[in-house]
Amino acid sequence: MRIGVLGDIHGNLEALTAVVDRMKAEERIDLWVQVGDIVGYGADPMPCIDLVRELGCVVSIGNHDAAVVDRLDTEYFNAYAKAAIEWTRENLDREYLEYLDQLPLFVEDNEAQFTVVHGSMHMPEQFGYVISTVEAVDSMRKQRTPIAFVGHSHVPAAYMQREGSPVEDLEFIFRSEIQGDIRGYSKVLVNVGSVGQPRDEDRRAAYCVYDNETQELAIRRVEYDIEAAQRKILAAGLPQVLAERLALGV
Ligand code: ZN
């Protein structure tokens, strides 16, 4: 089964459409997964939720999604994120708020053998970041499937525990694009990167594909119409910096 994973869409419809079109054309996806933060920052939260639902994605809630529906305090968000969360709340129809409100913190799919969580399996309700092996180890201790998909940092990465090795001896890959197989590893944690607001200085939208039979794992990047997404952010009255950062990939 080929699993297609979308991370941190953040209301960027141009990026999401470009990624989904590419995946439909080239990746033969059997099952779609979304690691959370469908909304926040971008100007098209409702069309992005529509597309995620159309694809039948298995979804875990992101910290922005949770803040929009008051499941998370906004006190730890910076001013731009807070402004975007308020804008998003005001621009979502009730059924979209209800959809976000019922999303789970994490999903363990025992049939397809994967876990999806926005930040970390270590206290998922706290939305901690996995940005190094230290946090990856904490999350992987709680991981009960061979592979887990996370997002939140908007930076692609893979952490791998070799068969027979202790979890503390993780191997890792930090690259904007990843291509290989994970045979020989008992447990893997993948940060799938961000569709709608990449922060690894590569402005192209990211997506992940995993084949649970061949164990091939890839993170690929797609160009999209950044200027169109920027124009919508500015027209919506969202903070200008949210438009500018898209062009920089930060
Ligand atoms: Zn995010």
PDB file of C-alpha atoms and ligand atoms in Angstrom:
ATOM      1  CA  MET A   1       0.000   0.000   0.000  1.00  0.00           C
ATOM      2  CA  ARG A   2       1.276   3.434  -0.947  1.00  0.00           C
ATOM      3  CA  ILE A   3       0.631   6.036   1.743  1.00  0.00           C
ATOM      4  CA  GLY A   4       0.676   9.721   0.744  1.00  0.00           C
ATOM      5  CA  VAL A   5       1.331  12.116   3.595  1.00  0.00           C
ATOM      6  CA  LEU A   6       0.558  15.839   3.669  1.00  0.00           C
ATOM      7  CA  GLY A   7       1.918  18.051   6.446  1.00  0.00           C
ATOM      8  CA  ASP A   8       1.216  21.590   7.663  1.00  0.00           C
ATOM      9  CA  ILE A   9      -0.973  22.829   4.820  1.00  0.00           C
ATOM     10  CA  HIS A  10      -1.823  26.058   6.663  1.00  0.00           C
ATOM     11  CA  GLY A  11      -4.575  27.264   4.373  1.00  0.00           C
ATOM     12  CA  ASN A  12      -2.310  27.464   1.321  1.00  0.00           C
ATOM     13  CA  LEU A  13      -4.561  26.175  -1.459  1.00  0.00           C
ATOM     14  CA  GLU A  14      -2.078  26.867  -4.266  1.00  0.00           C
ATOM     15  CA  ALA A  15       0.537  24.667  -2.584  1.00  0.00           C
ATOM     16  CA  LEU A  16      -1.965  21.964  -1.639  1.00  0.00           C
ATOM     17  CA  THR A  17      -3.428  21.769  -5.133  1.00  0.00           C
ATOM     18  CA  ALA A  18       0.020  21.548  -6.725  1.00  0.00           C
ATOM     19  CA  VAL A  19       1.084  18.762  -4.359  1.00  0.00           C
ATOM     20  CA  VAL A  20      -2.122  16.736  -4.699  1.00  0.00           C
ATOM     21  CA  ASP A  21      -2.090  17.055  -8.511  1.00  0.00           C
ATOM     22  CA  ARG A  22       1.498  15.774  -8.621  1.00  0.00           C
ATOM     23  CA  MET A  23       0.775  12.930  -6.207  1.00  0.00           C
ATOM     24  CA  LYS A  24      -2.314  11.856  -8.149  1.00  0.00           C
ATOM     25  CA  ALA A  25      -0.367  11.923 -11.421  1.00  0.00           C
ATOM     26  CA  GLU A  26       2.801  10.172 -10.266  1.00  0.00           C
ATOM     27  CA  GLU A  27       2.497   8.396  -6.941  1.00  0.00           C
ATOM     28  CA  ARG A  28      -0.441   5.931  -7.126  1.00  0.00           C
ATOM     29  CA  ILE A  29      -1.545   6.746  -3.575  1.00  0.00           C
ATOM     30  CA  ASP A  30      -3.813   4.186  -1.873  1.00  0.00           C
ATOM     31  CA  LEU A  31      -4.229   5.958   1.451  1.00  0.00           C
ATOM     32  CA  TRP A  32      -3.962   9.650   2.300  1.00  0.00           C
ATOM     33  CA  VAL A  33      -2.719  11.004   5.619  1.00  0.00           C
ATOM     34  CA  GLN A  34      -2.531  14.566   6.977  1.00  0.00           C
ATOM     35  CA  VAL A  35      -0.408  15.348  10.047  1.00  0.00           C
ATOM     36  CA  GLY A  36      -2.308  18.459  11.190  1.00  0.00           C
ATOM     37  CA  ASP A  37      -2.366  22.229  10.772  1.00  0.00           C
ATOM     38  CA  ILE A  38      -4.708  22.256   7.810  1.00  0.00           C
ATOM     39  CA  VAL A  39      -5.444  25.897   8.691  1.00  0.00           C
ATOM     40  CA  GLY A  40      -3.676  28.967  10.103  1.00  0.00           C
ATOM     41  CA  TYR A  41      -1.427  31.463   8.224  1.00  0.00           C
ATOM     42  CA  GLY A  42      -2.955  31.059   4.749  1.00  0.00           C
ATOM     43  CA  ALA A  43      -6.043  32.642   3.199  1.00  0.00           C
ATOM     44  CA  ASP A  44      -7.926  29.513   2.064  1.00  0.00           C
ATOM     45  CA  PRO A  45      -8.739  27.450   5.154  1.00  0.00           C
ATOM     46  CA  MET A  46     -12.135  26.201   3.953  1.00  0.00           C
ATOM     47  CA  PRO A  47     -11.062  24.978   0.478  1.00  0.00           C
ATOM     48  CA  CYS A  48      -8.077  23.233   2.107  1.00  0.00           C
ATOM     49  CA  ILE A  49     -10.342  21.430   4.595  1.00  0.00           C
ATOM     50  CA  ASP A  50     -12.647  20.488   1.701  1.00  0.00           C
ATOM     51  CA  LEU A  51      -9.780  18.910  -0.230  1.00  0.00           C
ATOM     52  CA  VAL A  52      -8.440  17.029   2.803  1.00  0.00           C
ATOM     53  CA  ARG A  53     -11.918  15.613   3.397  1.00  0.00           C
ATOM     54  CA  GLU A  54     -12.405  14.755  -0.282  1.00  0.00           C
ATOM     55  CA  LEU A  55      -9.185  12.738  -0.250  1.00  0.00           C
ATOM     56  CA  GLY A  56     -10.416  10.842   2.809  1.00  0.00           C
ATOM     57  CA  CYS A  57      -7.267  11.682   4.750  1.00  0.00           C
ATOM     58  CA  VAL A  58      -6.491  10.082   8.090  1.00  0.00           C
ATOM     59  CA  VAL A  59      -5.879  13.254  10.116  1.00  0.00           C
ATOM     60  CA  SER A  60      -4.396  14.202  13.480  1.00  0.00           C
ATOM     61  CA  ILE A  61      -5.116  17.687  14.828  1.00  0.00           C
ATOM     62  CA  GLY A  62      -2.432  20.389  14.653  1.00  0.00           C
ATOM     63  CA  ASN A  63      -1.777  23.110  17.200  1.00  0.00           C
ATOM     64  CA  HIS A  64      -3.237  25.800  14.906  1.00  0.00           C
ATOM     65  CA  ASP A  65      -6.336  23.686  14.197  1.00  0.00           C
ATOM     66  CA  ALA A  66      -6.730  23.153  17.953  1.00  0.00           C
ATOM     67  CA  ALA A  67      -6.276  26.840  18.784  1.00  0.00           C
ATOM     68  CA  VAL A  68      -8.917  27.871  16.225  1.00  0.00           C
ATOM     69  CA  VAL A  69     -11.509  25.727  18.031  1.00  0.00           C
ATOM     70  CA  ASP A  70     -10.303  26.699  21.532  1.00  0.00           C
ATOM     71  CA  ARG A  71      -8.822  23.316  22.347  1.00  0.00           C
ATOM     72  CA  LEU A  72      -5.450  25.027  22.878  1.00  0.00           C
ATOM     73  CA  ASP A  73      -4.532  28.322  24.515  1.00  0.00           C
ATOM     74  CA  THR A  74      -2.958  30.841  22.104  1.00  0.00           C
ATOM     75  CA  GLU A  75      -0.653  32.246  24.791  1.00  0.00           C
ATOM     76  CA  TYR A  76       2.387  30.407  23.367  1.00  0.00           C
ATOM     77  CA  PHE A  77       1.820  31.545  19.777  1.00  0.00           C
ATOM     78  CA  ASN A  78       3.686  34.533  18.358  1.00  0.00           C
ATOM     79  CA  ALA A  79       1.737  37.657  17.366  1.00  0.00           C
ATOM     80  CA  TYR A  80       1.511  36.736  13.659  1.00  0.00           C
ATOM     81  CA  ALA A  81       0.295  33.222  14.386  1.00  0.00           C
ATOM     82  CA  LYS A  82      -2.232  34.578  16.877  1.00  0.00           C
ATOM     83  CA  ALA A  83      -3.562  37.096  14.335  1.00  0.00           C
ATOM     84  CA  ALA A  84      -3.891  34.307  11.771  1.00  0.00           C
ATOM     85  CA  ILE A  85      -5.701  32.047  14.246  1.00  0.00           C
ATOM     86  CA  GLU A  86      -8.212  34.797  15.018  1.00  0.00           C
ATOM     87  CA  TRP A  87      -8.708  35.544  11.319  1.00  0.00           C
ATOM     88  CA  THR A  88      -9.202  31.845  10.590  1.00  0.00           C
ATOM     89  CA  ARG A  89     -11.759  31.417  13.385  1.00  0.00           C
ATOM     90  CA  GLU A  90     -13.782  34.314  11.971  1.00  0.00           C
ATOM     91  CA  ASN A  91     -13.579  32.986   8.425  1.00  0.00           C
ATOM     92  CA  LEU A  92     -14.644  29.382   8.993  1.00  0.00           C
ATOM     93  CA  ASP A  93     -18.296  28.354   8.687  1.00  0.00           C
ATOM     94  CA  ARG A  94     -19.662  26.373  11.597  1.00  0.00           C
ATOM     95  CA  GLU A  95     -19.360  22.939   9.936  1.00  0.00           C
ATOM     96  CA  TYR A  96     -15.639  23.552   9.330  1.00  0.00           C
ATOM     97  CA  LEU A  97     -15.129  24.455  12.994  1.00  0.00           C
ATOM     98  CA  GLU A  98     -17.007  21.286  13.936  1.00  0.00           C
ATOM     99  CA  TYR A  99     -14.787  19.237  11.638  1.00  0.00           C
ATOM    100  CA  LEU A 100     -11.595  20.589  13.257  1.00  0.00           C
ATOM    101  CA  ASP A 101     -13.043  20.145  16.721  1.00  0.00           C
ATOM    102  CA  GLN A 102     -13.545  16.394  16.298  1.00  0.00           C
ATOM    103  CA  LEU A 103     -10.025  15.630  15.017  1.00  0.00           C
ATOM    104  CA  PRO A 104      -8.003  13.267  17.257  1.00  0.00           C
ATOM    105  CA  LEU A 105      -4.612  14.095  18.775  1.00  0.00           C
ATOM    106  CA  PHE A 106      -3.091  11.067  17.096  1.00  0.00           C
ATOM    107  CA  VAL A 107      -4.112   7.993  15.115  1.00  0.00           C
ATOM    108  CA  GLU A 108      -2.533   4.551  15.247  1.00  0.00           C
ATOM    109  CA  ASP A 109      -3.494   2.561  12.162  1.00  0.00           C
ATOM    110  CA  ASN A 110      -2.738  -1.040  13.075  1.00  0.00           C
ATOM    111  CA  GLU A 111      -3.697  -2.410   9.693  1.00  0.00           C
ATOM    112  CA  ALA A 112      -1.493  -0.128   7.584  1.00  0.00           C
ATOM    113  CA  GLN A 113       1.004  -0.052  10.466  1.00  0.00           C
ATOM    114  CA  PHE A 114       1.592   3.663  10.945  1.00  0.00           C
ATOM    115  CA  THR A 115       1.040   6.414  13.510  1.00  0.00           C
ATOM    116  CA  VAL A 116       0.190  10.022  12.715  1.00  0.00           C
ATOM    117  CA  VAL A 117       0.614  12.846  15.239  1.00  0.00           C
ATOM    118  CA  HIS A 118       1.295  16.549  14.728  1.00  0.00           C
ATOM    119  CA  GLY A 119       4.180  17.107  17.140  1.00  0.00           C
ATOM    120  CA  SER A 120       5.302  14.150  19.227  1.00  0.00           C
ATOM    121  CA  MET A 121       3.865  10.942  20.651  1.00  0.00           C
ATOM    122  CA  HIS A 122       5.431  12.040  23.939  1.00  0.00           C
ATOM    123  CA  MET A 123       2.528  13.994  25.484  1.00  0.00           C
ATOM    124  CA  PRO A 124       0.835  14.738  22.125  1.00  0.00           C
ATOM    125  CA  GLU A 125      -1.551  17.236  23.756  1.00  0.00           C
ATOM    126  CA  GLN A 126       1.430  19.518  24.425  1.00  0.00           C
ATOM    127  CA  PHE A 127       2.444  19.725  20.740  1.00  0.00           C
ATOM    128  CA  GLY A 128       6.171  19.491  21.437  1.00  0.00           C
ATOM    129  CA  TYR A 129       8.543  19.821  18.479  1.00  0.00           C
ATOM    130  CA  VAL A 130      10.750  16.974  17.255  1.00  0.00           C
ATOM    131  CA  ILE A 131      13.753  18.910  15.976  1.00  0.00           C
ATOM    132  CA  SER A 132      16.621  16.656  17.062  1.00  0.00           C
ATOM    133  CA  THR A 133      17.308  13.083  18.136  1.00  0.00           C
ATOM    134  CA  VAL A 134      16.613  14.050  21.771  1.00  0.00           C
ATOM    135  CA  GLU A 135      12.915  14.692  21.121  1.00  0.00           C
ATOM    136  CA  ALA A 136      12.749  11.929  18.521  1.00  0.00           C
ATOM    137  CA  VAL A 137      13.797   9.360  21.145  1.00  0.00           C
ATOM    138  CA  ASP A 138      11.056  10.564  23.538  1.00  0.00           C
ATOM    139  CA  SER A 139       8.434  10.256  20.803  1.00  0.00           C
ATOM    140  CA  MET A 140       9.690   6.884  19.515  1.00  0.00           C
ATOM    141  CA  ARG A 141       9.548   5.338  22.996  1.00  0.00           C
ATOM    142  CA  LYS A 142       5.758   5.820  22.767  1.00  0.00           C
ATOM    143  CA  GLN A 143       5.529   4.745  19.124  1.00  0.00           C
ATOM    144  CA  ARG A 144       3.902   1.317  18.672  1.00  0.00           C
ATOM    145  CA  THR A 145       3.980   1.046  14.870  1.00  0.00           C
ATOM    146  CA  PRO A 146       7.056   0.653  12.612  1.00  0.00           C
ATOM    147  CA  ILE A 147       6.636   4.138  11.139  1.00  0.00           C
ATOM    148  CA  ALA A 148       5.242   7.426  12.446  1.00  0.00           C
ATOM    149  CA  PHE A 149       4.517  10.605  10.495  1.00  0.00           C
ATOM    150  CA  VAL A 150       4.828  13.992  12.210  1.00  0.00           C
ATOM    151  CA  GLY A 151       4.978  17.659  11.187  1.00  0.00           C
ATOM    152  CA  HIS A 152       4.949  20.890  13.222  1.00  0.00           C
ATOM    153  CA  SER A 153       8.557  22.057  12.579  1.00  0.00           C
ATOM    154  CA  HIS A 154       7.953  22.377   8.805  1.00  0.00           C
ATOM    155  CA  VAL A 155      11.436  20.855   8.263  1.00  0.00           C
ATOM    156  CA  PRO A 156      11.746  17.389   6.680  1.00  0.00           C
ATOM    157  CA  ALA A 157      13.713  14.761   8.604  1.00  0.00           C
ATOM    158  CA  ALA A 158      13.853  11.018   9.250  1.00  0.00           C
ATOM    159  CA  TYR A 159      14.973   9.330  12.489  1.00  0.00           C
ATOM    160  CA  MET A 160      15.697   5.619  12.276  1.00  0.00           C
ATOM    161  CA  GLN A 161      16.284   2.906  14.863  1.00  0.00           C
ATOM    162  CA  ARG A 162      18.258   0.010  13.405  1.00  0.00           C
ATOM    163  CA  GLU A 163      17.036  -3.515  14.191  1.00  0.00           C
ATOM    164  CA  GLY A 164      18.776  -4.716  17.337  1.00  0.00           C
ATOM    165  CA  SER A 165      20.006  -1.225  18.307  1.00  0.00           C
ATOM    166  CA  PRO A 166      18.694   0.717  21.312  1.00  0.00           C
ATOM    167  CA  VAL A 167      16.448   3.690  20.545  1.00  0.00           C
ATOM    168  CA  GLU A 168      19.121   6.066  21.909  1.00  0.00           C
ATOM    169  CA  ASP A 169      21.386   5.181  18.948  1.00  0.00           C
ATOM    170  CA  LEU A 170      19.173   6.779  16.329  1.00  0.00           C
ATOM    171  CA  GLU A 171      20.399   7.403  12.822  1.00  0.00           C
ATOM    172  CA  PHE A 172      18.964  10.461  11.111  1.00  0.00           C
ATOM    173  CA  ILE A 173      18.651  12.319   7.806  1.00  0.00           C
ATOM    174  CA  PHE A 174      18.081  16.072   7.558  1.00  0.00           C
ATOM    175  CA  ARG A 175      17.505  16.913   3.903  1.00  0.00           C
ATOM    176  CA  SER A 176      14.907  18.812   1.946  1.00  0.00           C
ATOM    177  CA  GLU A 177      14.390  15.748  -0.254  1.00  0.00           C
ATOM    178  CA  ILE A 178      14.720  12.138   0.875  1.00  0.00           C
ATOM    179  CA  GLN A 179      14.674   8.975  -1.228  1.00  0.00           C
ATOM    180  CA  GLY A 180      15.493   5.472  -0.007  1.00  0.00           C
ATOM    181  CA  ASP A 181      14.149   2.440   1.763  1.00  0.00           C
ATOM    182  CA  ILE A 182      14.001   1.746   5.472  1.00  0.00           C
ATOM    183  CA  ARG A 183      14.603  -2.007   5.420  1.00  0.00           C
ATOM    184  CA  GLY A 184      16.719  -3.040   8.382  1.00  0.00           C
ATOM    185  CA  TYR A 185      15.156  -0.496  10.716  1.00  0.00           C
ATOM    186  CA  SER A 186      12.693  -1.527  13.395  1.00  0.00           C
ATOM    187  CA  LYS A 187      11.248   1.935  13.963  1.00  0.00           C
ATOM    188  CA  VAL A 188      11.230   5.154  11.944  1.00  0.00           C
ATOM    189  CA  LEU A 189       9.906   8.639  12.700  1.00  0.00           C
ATOM    190  CA  VAL A 190       9.447  10.907   9.687  1.00  0.00           C
ATOM    191  CA  ASN A 191       8.870  14.634   9.725  1.00  0.00           C
ATOM    192  CA  VAL A 192       7.125  15.030   6.389  1.00  0.00           C
ATOM    193  CA  GLY A 193       7.877  18.739   5.916  1.00  0.00           C
ATOM    194  CA  SER A 194       5.259  21.359   5.097  1.00  0.00           C
ATOM    195  CA  VAL A 195       2.938  21.727   2.131  1.00  0.00           C
ATOM    196  CA  GLY A 196       1.916  25.313   2.779  1.00  0.00           C
ATOM    197  CA  GLN A 197       4.773  27.023   4.627  1.00  0.00           C
ATOM    198  CA  PRO A 198       8.158  25.246   4.239  1.00  0.00           C
ATOM    199  CA  ARG A 199      10.850  26.465   6.657  1.00  0.00           C
ATOM    200  CA  ASP A 200      13.961  24.628   5.465  1.00  0.00           C
ATOM    201  CA  GLU A 201      14.956  27.428   3.083  1.00  0.00           C
ATOM    202  CA  ASP A 202      13.466  25.472   0.194  1.00  0.00           C
ATOM    203  CA  ARG A 203      10.318  27.337  -0.802  1.00  0.00           C
ATOM    204  CA  ARG A 204       8.852  24.423  -2.741  1.00  0.00           C
ATOM    205  CA  ALA A 205       5.915  22.561  -1.176  1.00  0.00           C
ATOM    206  CA  ALA A 206       6.847  19.223   0.435  1.00  0.00           C
ATOM    207  CA  TYR A 207       5.067  15.868   0.518  1.00  0.00           C
ATOM    208  CA  CYS A 208       5.918  12.356   1.674  1.00  0.00           C
ATOM    209  CA  VAL A 209       5.198   8.936   0.175  1.00  0.00           C
ATOM    210  CA  TYR A 210       5.728   5.637   1.963  1.00  0.00           C
ATOM    211  CA  ASP A 211       5.159   2.163   0.526  1.00  0.00           C
ATOM    212  CA  ASN A 212       4.535  -0.195   3.435  1.00  0.00           C
ATOM    213  CA  GLU A 213       5.344  -3.268   1.308  1.00  0.00           C
ATOM    214  CA  THR A 214       8.643  -2.228  -0.298  1.00  0.00           C
ATOM    215  CA  GLN A 215       9.393   0.102   2.657  1.00  0.00           C
ATOM    216  CA  GLU A 216      10.425   2.829   0.233  1.00  0.00           C
ATOM    217  CA  LEU A 217      10.255   6.306   1.730  1.00  0.00           C
ATOM    218  CA  ALA A 218      10.424   9.588  -0.157  1.00  0.00           C
ATOM    219  CA  ILE A 219      10.039  13.261   0.559  1.00  0.00           C
ATOM    220  CA  ARG A 220       9.643  15.253  -2.629  1.00  0.00           C
ATOM    221  CA  ARG A 221       9.176  18.936  -3.463  1.00  0.00           C
ATOM    222  CA  VAL A 222       6.861  20.711  -5.878  1.00  0.00           C
ATOM    223  CA  GLU A 223       6.926  24.261  -7.282  1.00  0.00           C
ATOM    224  CA  TYR A 224       3.658  26.132  -6.914  1.00  0.00           C
ATOM    225  CA  ASP A 225       2.229  29.600  -7.577  1.00  0.00           C
ATOM    226  CA  ILE A 226       3.658  31.399  -4.542  1.00  0.00           C
ATOM    227  CA  GLU A 227       2.683  34.850  -5.848  1.00  0.00           C
ATOM    228  CA  ALA A 228      -0.999  33.866  -5.988  1.00  0.00           C
ATOM    229  CA  ALA A 229      -0.909  32.589  -2.397  1.00  0.00           C
ATOM    230  CA  GLN A 230       0.838  35.800  -1.300  1.00  0.00           C
ATOM    231  CA  ARG A 231      -1.727  38.025  -3.028  1.00  0.00           C
ATOM    232  CA  LYS A 232      -4.565  36.252  -1.213  1.00  0.00           C
ATOM    233  CA  ILE A 233      -2.854  36.622   2.182  1.00  0.00           C
ATOM    234  CA  LEU A 234      -2.428  40.366   1.642  1.00  0.00           C
ATOM    235  CA  ALA A 235      -5.959  40.793   0.268  1.00  0.00           C
ATOM    236  CA  ALA A 236      -7.352  38.998   3.336  1.00  0.00           C
ATOM    237  CA  GLY A 237      -5.627  41.494   5.644  1.00  0.00           C
ATOM    238  CA  LEU A 238      -3.410  38.828   7.205  1.00  0.00           C
ATOM    239  CA  PRO A 239       0.073  39.955   8.406  1.00  0.00           C
ATOM    240  CA  GLN A 240       2.379  40.823   5.494  1.00  0.00           C
ATOM    241  CA  VAL A 241       5.209  38.709   6.902  1.00  0.00           C
ATOM    242  CA  LEU A 242       3.097  35.597   6.327  1.00  0.00           C
ATOM    243  CA  ALA A 243       3.163  36.369   2.591  1.00  0.00           C
ATOM    244  CA  GLU A 244       6.848  37.289   2.517  1.00  0.00           C
ATOM    245  CA  ARG A 245       8.112  34.166   4.234  1.00  0.00           C
ATOM    246  CA  LEU A 246       6.578  31.882   1.581  1.00  0.00           C
ATOM    247  CA  ALA A 247       9.037  33.192  -0.999  1.00  0.00           C
ATOM    248  CA  LEU A 248      11.981  32.566   1.331  1.00  0.00           C
ATOM    249  CA  GLY A 249      10.997  29.164   2.654  1.00  0.00           C
ATOM    250  CA  VAL A 250      11.439  30.223   6.275  1.00  0.00           C
TER     251      VAL A 250
HETATM  252 ZN    ZN B   1       2.443  24.188  11.374  1.00  0.00          ZN
END
